[in-house]
Backbone as JSON Lines, residues from 0, in Angstrom:
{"i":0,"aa":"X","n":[0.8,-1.21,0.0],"ca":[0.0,0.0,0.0],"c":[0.85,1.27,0.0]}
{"i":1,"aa":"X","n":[2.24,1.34,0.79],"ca":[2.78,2.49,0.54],"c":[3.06,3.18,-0.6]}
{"i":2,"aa":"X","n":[3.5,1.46,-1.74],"ca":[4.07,1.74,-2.71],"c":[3.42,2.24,-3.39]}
{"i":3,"aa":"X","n":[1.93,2.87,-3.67],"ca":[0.84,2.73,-4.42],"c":[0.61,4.42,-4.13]}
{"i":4,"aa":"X","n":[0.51,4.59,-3.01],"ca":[0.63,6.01,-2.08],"c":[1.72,6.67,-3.01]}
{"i":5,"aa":"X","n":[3.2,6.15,-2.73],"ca":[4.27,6.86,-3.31],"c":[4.22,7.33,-4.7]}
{"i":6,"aa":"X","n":[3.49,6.26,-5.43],"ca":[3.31,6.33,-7.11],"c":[2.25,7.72,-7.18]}
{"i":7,"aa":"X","n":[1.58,7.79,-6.52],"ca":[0.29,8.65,-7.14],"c":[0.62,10.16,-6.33]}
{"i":8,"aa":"X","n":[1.97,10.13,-5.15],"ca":[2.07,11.6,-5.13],"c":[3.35,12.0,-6.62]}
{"i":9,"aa":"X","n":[4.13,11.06,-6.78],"ca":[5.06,11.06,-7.9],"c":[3.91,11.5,-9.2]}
{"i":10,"aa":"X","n":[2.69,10.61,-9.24],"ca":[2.22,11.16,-10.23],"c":[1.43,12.66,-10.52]}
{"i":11,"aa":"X","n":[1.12,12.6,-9.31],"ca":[0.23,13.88,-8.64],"c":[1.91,15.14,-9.35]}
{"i":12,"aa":"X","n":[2.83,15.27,-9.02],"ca":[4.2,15.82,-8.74],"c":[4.49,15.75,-10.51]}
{"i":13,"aa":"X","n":[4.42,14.76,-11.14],"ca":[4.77,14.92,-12.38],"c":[3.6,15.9,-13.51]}
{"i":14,"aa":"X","n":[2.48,15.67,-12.64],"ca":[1.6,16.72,-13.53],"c":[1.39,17.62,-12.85]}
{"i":15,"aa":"X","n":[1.6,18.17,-12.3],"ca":[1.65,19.4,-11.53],"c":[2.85,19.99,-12.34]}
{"i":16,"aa":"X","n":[3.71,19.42,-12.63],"ca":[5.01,20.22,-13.12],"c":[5.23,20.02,-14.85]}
{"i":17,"aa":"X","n":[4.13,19.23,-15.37],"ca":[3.98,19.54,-16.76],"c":[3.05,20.84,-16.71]}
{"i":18,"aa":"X","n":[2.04,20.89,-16.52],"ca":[1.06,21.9,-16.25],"c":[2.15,23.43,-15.95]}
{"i":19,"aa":"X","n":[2.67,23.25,-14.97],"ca":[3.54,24.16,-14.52],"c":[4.6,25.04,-15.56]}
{"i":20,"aa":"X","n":[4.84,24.06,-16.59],"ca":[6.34,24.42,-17.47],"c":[5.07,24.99,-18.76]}
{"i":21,"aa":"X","n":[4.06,24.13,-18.88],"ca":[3.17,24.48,-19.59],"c":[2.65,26.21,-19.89]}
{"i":22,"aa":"X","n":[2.58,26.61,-18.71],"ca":[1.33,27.54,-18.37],"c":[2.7,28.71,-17.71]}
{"i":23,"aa":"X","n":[3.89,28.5,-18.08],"ca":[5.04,29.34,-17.71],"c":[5.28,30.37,-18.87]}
{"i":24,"aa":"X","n":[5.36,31.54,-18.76],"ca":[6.2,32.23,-19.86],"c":[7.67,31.89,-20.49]}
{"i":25,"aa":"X","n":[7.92,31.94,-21.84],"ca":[8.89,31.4,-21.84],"c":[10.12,32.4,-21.28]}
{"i":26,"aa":"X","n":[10.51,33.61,-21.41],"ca":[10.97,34.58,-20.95],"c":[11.31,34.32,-19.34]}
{"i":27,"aa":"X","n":[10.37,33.49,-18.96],"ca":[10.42,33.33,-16.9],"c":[11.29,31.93,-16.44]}
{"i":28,"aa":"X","n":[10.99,31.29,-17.77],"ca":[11.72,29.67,-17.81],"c":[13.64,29.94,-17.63]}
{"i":29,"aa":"X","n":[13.95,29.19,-16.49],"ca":[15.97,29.49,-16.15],"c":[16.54,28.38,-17.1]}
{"i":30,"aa":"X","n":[17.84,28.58,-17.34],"ca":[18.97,27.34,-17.62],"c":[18.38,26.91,-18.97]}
{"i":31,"aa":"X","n":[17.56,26.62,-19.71],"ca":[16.9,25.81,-20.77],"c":[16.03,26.73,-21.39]}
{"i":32,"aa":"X","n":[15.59,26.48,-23.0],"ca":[14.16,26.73,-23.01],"c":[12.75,26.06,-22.66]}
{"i":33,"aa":"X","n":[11.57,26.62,-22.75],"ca":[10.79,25.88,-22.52],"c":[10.26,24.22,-23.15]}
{"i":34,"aa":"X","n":[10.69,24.72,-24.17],"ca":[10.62,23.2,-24.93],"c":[11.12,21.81,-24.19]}
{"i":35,"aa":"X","n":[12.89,22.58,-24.13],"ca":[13.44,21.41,-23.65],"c":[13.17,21.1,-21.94]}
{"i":36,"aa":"X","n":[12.75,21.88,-21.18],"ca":[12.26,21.74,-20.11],"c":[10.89,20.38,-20.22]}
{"i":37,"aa":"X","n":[9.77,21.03,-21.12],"ca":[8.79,19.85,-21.45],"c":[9.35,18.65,-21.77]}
{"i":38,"aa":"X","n":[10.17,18.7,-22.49],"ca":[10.72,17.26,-22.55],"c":[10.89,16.39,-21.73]}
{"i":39,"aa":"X","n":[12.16,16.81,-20.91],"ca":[12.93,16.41,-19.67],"c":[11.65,15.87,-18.72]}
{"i":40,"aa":"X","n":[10.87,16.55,-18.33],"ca":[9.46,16.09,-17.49],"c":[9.12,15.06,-18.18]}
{"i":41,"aa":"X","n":[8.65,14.95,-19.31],"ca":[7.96,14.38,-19.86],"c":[8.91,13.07,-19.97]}
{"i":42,"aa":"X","n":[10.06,12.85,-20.1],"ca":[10.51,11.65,-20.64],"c":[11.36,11.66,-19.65]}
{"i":43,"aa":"X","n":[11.61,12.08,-18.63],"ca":[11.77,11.57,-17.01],"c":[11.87,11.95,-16.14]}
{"i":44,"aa":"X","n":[10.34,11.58,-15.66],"ca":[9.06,12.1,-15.05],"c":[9.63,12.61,-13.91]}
{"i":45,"aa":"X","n":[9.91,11.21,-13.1],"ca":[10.53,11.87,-11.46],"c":[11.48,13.27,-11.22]}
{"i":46,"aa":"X","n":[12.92,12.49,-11.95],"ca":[14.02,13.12,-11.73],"c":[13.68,14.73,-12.35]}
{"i":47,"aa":"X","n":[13.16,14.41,-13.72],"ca":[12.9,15.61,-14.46],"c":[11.98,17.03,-13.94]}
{"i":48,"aa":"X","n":[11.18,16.11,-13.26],"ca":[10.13,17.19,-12.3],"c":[10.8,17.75,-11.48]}
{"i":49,"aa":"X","n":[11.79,17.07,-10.43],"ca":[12.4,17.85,-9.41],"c":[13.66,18.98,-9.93]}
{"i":50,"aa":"X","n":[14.02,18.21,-11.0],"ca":[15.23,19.55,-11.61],"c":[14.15,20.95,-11.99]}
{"i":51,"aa":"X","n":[12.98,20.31,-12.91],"ca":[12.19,21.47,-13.17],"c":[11.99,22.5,-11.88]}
{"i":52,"aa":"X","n":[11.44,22.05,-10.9],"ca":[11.58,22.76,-9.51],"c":[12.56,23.01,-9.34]}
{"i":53,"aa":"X","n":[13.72,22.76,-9.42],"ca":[15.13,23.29,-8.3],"c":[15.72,24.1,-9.62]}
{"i":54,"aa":"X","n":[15.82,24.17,-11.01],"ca":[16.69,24.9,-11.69],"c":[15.99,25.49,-12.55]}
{"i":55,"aa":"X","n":[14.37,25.28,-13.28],"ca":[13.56,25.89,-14.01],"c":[12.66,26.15,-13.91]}
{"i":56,"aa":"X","n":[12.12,26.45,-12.76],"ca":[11.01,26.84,-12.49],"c":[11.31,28.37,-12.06]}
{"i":57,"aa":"X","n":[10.29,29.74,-12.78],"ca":[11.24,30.98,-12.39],"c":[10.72,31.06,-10.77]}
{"i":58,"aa":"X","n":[12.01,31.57,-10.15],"ca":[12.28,32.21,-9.0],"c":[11.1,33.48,-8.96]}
{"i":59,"aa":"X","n":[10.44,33.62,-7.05],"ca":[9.89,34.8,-6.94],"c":[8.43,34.54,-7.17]}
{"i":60,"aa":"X","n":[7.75,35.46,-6.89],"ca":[6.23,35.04,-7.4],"c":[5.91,35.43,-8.44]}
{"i":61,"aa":"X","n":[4.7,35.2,-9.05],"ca":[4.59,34.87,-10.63],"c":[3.26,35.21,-10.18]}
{"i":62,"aa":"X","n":[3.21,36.31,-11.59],"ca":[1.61,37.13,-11.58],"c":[0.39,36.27,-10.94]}
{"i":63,"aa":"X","n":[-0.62,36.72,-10.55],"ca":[-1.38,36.39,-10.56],"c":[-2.75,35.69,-11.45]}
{"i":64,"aa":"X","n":[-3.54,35.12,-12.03],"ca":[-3.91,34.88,-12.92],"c":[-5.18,35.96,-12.82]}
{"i":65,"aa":"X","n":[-5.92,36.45,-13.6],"ca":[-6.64,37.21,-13.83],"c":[-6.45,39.09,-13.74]}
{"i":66,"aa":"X","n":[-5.4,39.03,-13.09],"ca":[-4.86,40.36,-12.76],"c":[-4.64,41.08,-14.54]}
{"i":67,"aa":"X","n":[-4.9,42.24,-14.39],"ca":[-4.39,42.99,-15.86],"c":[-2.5,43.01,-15.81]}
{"i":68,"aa":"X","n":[-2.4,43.08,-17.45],"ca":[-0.98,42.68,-17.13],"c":[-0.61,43.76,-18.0]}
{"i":69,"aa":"X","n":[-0.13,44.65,-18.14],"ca":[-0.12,46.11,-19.28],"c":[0.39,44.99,-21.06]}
{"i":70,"aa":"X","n":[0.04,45.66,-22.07],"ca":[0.18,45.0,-22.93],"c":[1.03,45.86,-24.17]}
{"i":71,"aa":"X","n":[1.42,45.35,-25.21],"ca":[2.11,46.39,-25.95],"c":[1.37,47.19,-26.59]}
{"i":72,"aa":"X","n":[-0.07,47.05,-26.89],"ca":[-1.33,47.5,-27.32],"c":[-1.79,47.99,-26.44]}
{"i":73,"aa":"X","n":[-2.05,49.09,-26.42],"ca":[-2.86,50.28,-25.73],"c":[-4.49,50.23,-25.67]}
{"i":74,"aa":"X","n":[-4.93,49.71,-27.06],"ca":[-6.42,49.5,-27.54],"c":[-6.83,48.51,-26.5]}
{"i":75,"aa":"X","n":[-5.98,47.2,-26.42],"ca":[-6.53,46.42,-24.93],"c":[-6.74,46.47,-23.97]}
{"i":76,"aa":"X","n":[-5.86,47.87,-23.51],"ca":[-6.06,47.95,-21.61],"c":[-7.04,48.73,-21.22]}
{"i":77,"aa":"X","n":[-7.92,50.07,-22.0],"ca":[-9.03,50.38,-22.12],"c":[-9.93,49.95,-21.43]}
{"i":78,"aa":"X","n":[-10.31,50.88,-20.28],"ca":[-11.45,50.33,-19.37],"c":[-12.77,49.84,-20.54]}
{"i":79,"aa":"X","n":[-13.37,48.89,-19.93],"ca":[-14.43,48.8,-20.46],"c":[-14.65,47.84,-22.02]}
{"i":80,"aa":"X","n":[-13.57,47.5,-22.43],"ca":[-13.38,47.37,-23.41],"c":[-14.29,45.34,-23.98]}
{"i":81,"aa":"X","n":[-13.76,45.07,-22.6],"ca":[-14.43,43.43,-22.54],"c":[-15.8,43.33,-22.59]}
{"i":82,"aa":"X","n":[-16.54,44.97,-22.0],"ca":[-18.18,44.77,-22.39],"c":[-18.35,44.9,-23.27]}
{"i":83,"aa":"X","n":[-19.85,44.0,-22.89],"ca":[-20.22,44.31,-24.07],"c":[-21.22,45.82,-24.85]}
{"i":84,"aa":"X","n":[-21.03,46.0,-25.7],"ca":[-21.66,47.52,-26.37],"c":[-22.93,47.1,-27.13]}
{"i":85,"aa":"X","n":[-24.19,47.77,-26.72],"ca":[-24.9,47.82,-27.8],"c":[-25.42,49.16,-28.58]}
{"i":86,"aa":"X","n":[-25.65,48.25,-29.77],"ca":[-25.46,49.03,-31.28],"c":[-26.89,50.37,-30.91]}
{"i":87,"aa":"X","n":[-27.86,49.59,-30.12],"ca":[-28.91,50.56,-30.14],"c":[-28.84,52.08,-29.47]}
{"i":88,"aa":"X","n":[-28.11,51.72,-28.78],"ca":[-27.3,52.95,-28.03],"c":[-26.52,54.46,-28.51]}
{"i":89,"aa":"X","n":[-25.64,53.58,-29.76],"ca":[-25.49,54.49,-30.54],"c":[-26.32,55.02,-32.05]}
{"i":90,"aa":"X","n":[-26.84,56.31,-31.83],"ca":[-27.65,56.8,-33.26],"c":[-26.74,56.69,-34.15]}
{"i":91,"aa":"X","n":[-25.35,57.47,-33.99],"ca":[-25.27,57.71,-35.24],"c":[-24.26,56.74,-35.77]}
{"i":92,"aa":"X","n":[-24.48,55.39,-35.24],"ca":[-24.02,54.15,-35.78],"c":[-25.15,53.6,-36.74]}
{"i":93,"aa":"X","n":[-26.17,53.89,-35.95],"ca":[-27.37,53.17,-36.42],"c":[-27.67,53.77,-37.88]}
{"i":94,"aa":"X","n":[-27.52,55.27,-37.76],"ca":[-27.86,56.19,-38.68],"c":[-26.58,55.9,-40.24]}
{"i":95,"aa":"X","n":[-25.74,55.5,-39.82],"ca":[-24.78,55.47,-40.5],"c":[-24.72,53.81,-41.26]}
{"i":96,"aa":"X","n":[-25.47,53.0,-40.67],"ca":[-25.81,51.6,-41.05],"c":[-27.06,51.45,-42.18]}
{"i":97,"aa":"X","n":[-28.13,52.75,-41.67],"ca":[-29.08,52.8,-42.41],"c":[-28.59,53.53,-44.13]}
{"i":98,"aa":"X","n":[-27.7,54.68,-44.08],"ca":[-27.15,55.15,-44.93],"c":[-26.87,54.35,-46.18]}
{"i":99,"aa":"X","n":[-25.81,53.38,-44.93],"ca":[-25.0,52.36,-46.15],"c":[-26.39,51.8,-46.88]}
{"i":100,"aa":"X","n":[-26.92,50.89,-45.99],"ca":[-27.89,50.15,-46.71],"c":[-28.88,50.9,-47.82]}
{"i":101,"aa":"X","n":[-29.29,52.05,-47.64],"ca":[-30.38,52.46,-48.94],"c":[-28.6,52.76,-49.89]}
{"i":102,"aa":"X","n":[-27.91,53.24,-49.37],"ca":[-26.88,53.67,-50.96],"c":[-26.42,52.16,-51.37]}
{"i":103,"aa":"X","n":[-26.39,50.79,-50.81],"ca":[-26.22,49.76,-51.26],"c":[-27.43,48.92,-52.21]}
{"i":104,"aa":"X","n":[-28.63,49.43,-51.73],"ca":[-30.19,48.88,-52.29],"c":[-30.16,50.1,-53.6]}
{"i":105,"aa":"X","n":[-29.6,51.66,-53.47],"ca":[-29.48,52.08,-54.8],"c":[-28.5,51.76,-55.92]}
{"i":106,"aa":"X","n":[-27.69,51.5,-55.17],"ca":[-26.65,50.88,-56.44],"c":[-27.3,49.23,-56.93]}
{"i":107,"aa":"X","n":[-27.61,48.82,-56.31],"ca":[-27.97,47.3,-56.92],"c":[-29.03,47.3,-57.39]}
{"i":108,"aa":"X","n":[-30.04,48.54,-57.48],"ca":[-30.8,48.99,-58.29],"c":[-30.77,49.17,-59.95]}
{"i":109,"aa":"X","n":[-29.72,50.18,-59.65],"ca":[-28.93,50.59,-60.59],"c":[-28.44,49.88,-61.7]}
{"i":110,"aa":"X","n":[-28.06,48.77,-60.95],"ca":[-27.16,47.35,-61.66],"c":[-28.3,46.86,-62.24]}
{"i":111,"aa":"X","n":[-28.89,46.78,-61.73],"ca":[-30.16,45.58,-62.31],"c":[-30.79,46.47,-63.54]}
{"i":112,"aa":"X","n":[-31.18,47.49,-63.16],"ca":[-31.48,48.54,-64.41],"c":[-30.8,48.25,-65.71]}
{"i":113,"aa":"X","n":[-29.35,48.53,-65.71],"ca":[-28.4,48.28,-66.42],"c":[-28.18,47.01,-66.86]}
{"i":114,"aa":"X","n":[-28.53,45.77,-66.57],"ca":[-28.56,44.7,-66.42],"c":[-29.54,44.44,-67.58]}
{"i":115,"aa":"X","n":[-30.55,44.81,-66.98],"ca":[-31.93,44.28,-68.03],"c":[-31.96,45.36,-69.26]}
{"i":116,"aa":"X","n":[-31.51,46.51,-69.08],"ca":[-31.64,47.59,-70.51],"c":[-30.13,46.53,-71.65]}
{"i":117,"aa":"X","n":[-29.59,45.87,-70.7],"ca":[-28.24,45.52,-71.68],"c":[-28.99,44.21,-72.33]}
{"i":118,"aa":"X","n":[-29.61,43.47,-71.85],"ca":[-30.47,41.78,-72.21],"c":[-31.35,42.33,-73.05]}
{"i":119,"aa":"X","n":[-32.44,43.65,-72.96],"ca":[-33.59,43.34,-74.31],"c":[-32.55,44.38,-75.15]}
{"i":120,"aa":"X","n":[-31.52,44.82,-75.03],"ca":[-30.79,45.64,-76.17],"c":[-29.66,43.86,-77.17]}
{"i":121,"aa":"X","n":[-29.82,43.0,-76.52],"ca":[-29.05,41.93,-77.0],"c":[-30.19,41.29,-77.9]}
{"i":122,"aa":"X","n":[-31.57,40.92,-77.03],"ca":[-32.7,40.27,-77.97],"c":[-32.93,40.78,-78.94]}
């Protein structure tokens, strides 16, 4: 029974530290890149997990998950930006939608006009 215990915190320990190298920036990853870090775990499991902890795993605490993180894009950090907007709200979106559409229903008017004066000028 111990032995069974021992296997499943080893296994518990080996995915915890794929997940870990996974979900790491590569920029935060020490000694290796991330690639070869996945490997090493992956193709040996034990030993590989504990080096991942003692030499590649970055030092210090590591953002938080959901926290804003500034971005190189300015357009993203924009309060508000994740709601959602509705269209009815704005007129002169609306007004400007209606526009397009009659100058799109007049031109394909137009076409069709041109269309059929060109067919009984062929008959």
């Amino acid at each position: 029974m111990p032995y069974a215990a021992f296997g499943l915190v080893m296994m518990a320990l080996w995915i915890f530290c794929i997940v870990d190298v996974l979900t790491c920036e590569d920029h935060e990853v020490r000694h290796l890149p991330r690639i070869g870090w996945i490997l090493i775990v992956l193709l040996i499991p034990t030993v590989g997990s504990l080096l991942w902890l003692i030499l590649g795993r970055p030092q210090g605490a590591r953002p938080q998950r959901g926290r804003p993180h500034p971005s190189a894009y300015s357009e993203y950090d924009r309060p508000g930006r994740q709601l959602p907007q509705n269209p009815d709200d704005d007129e002169a979106f609306l007004r400007q939608c209606r526009e397009r559409a009659e100058e799109q229903r007049r031109i394909g008017k137009q076409q069709r006009i041109e269309r059929e004066s060109r067919e009984r000028d062929l008959d």
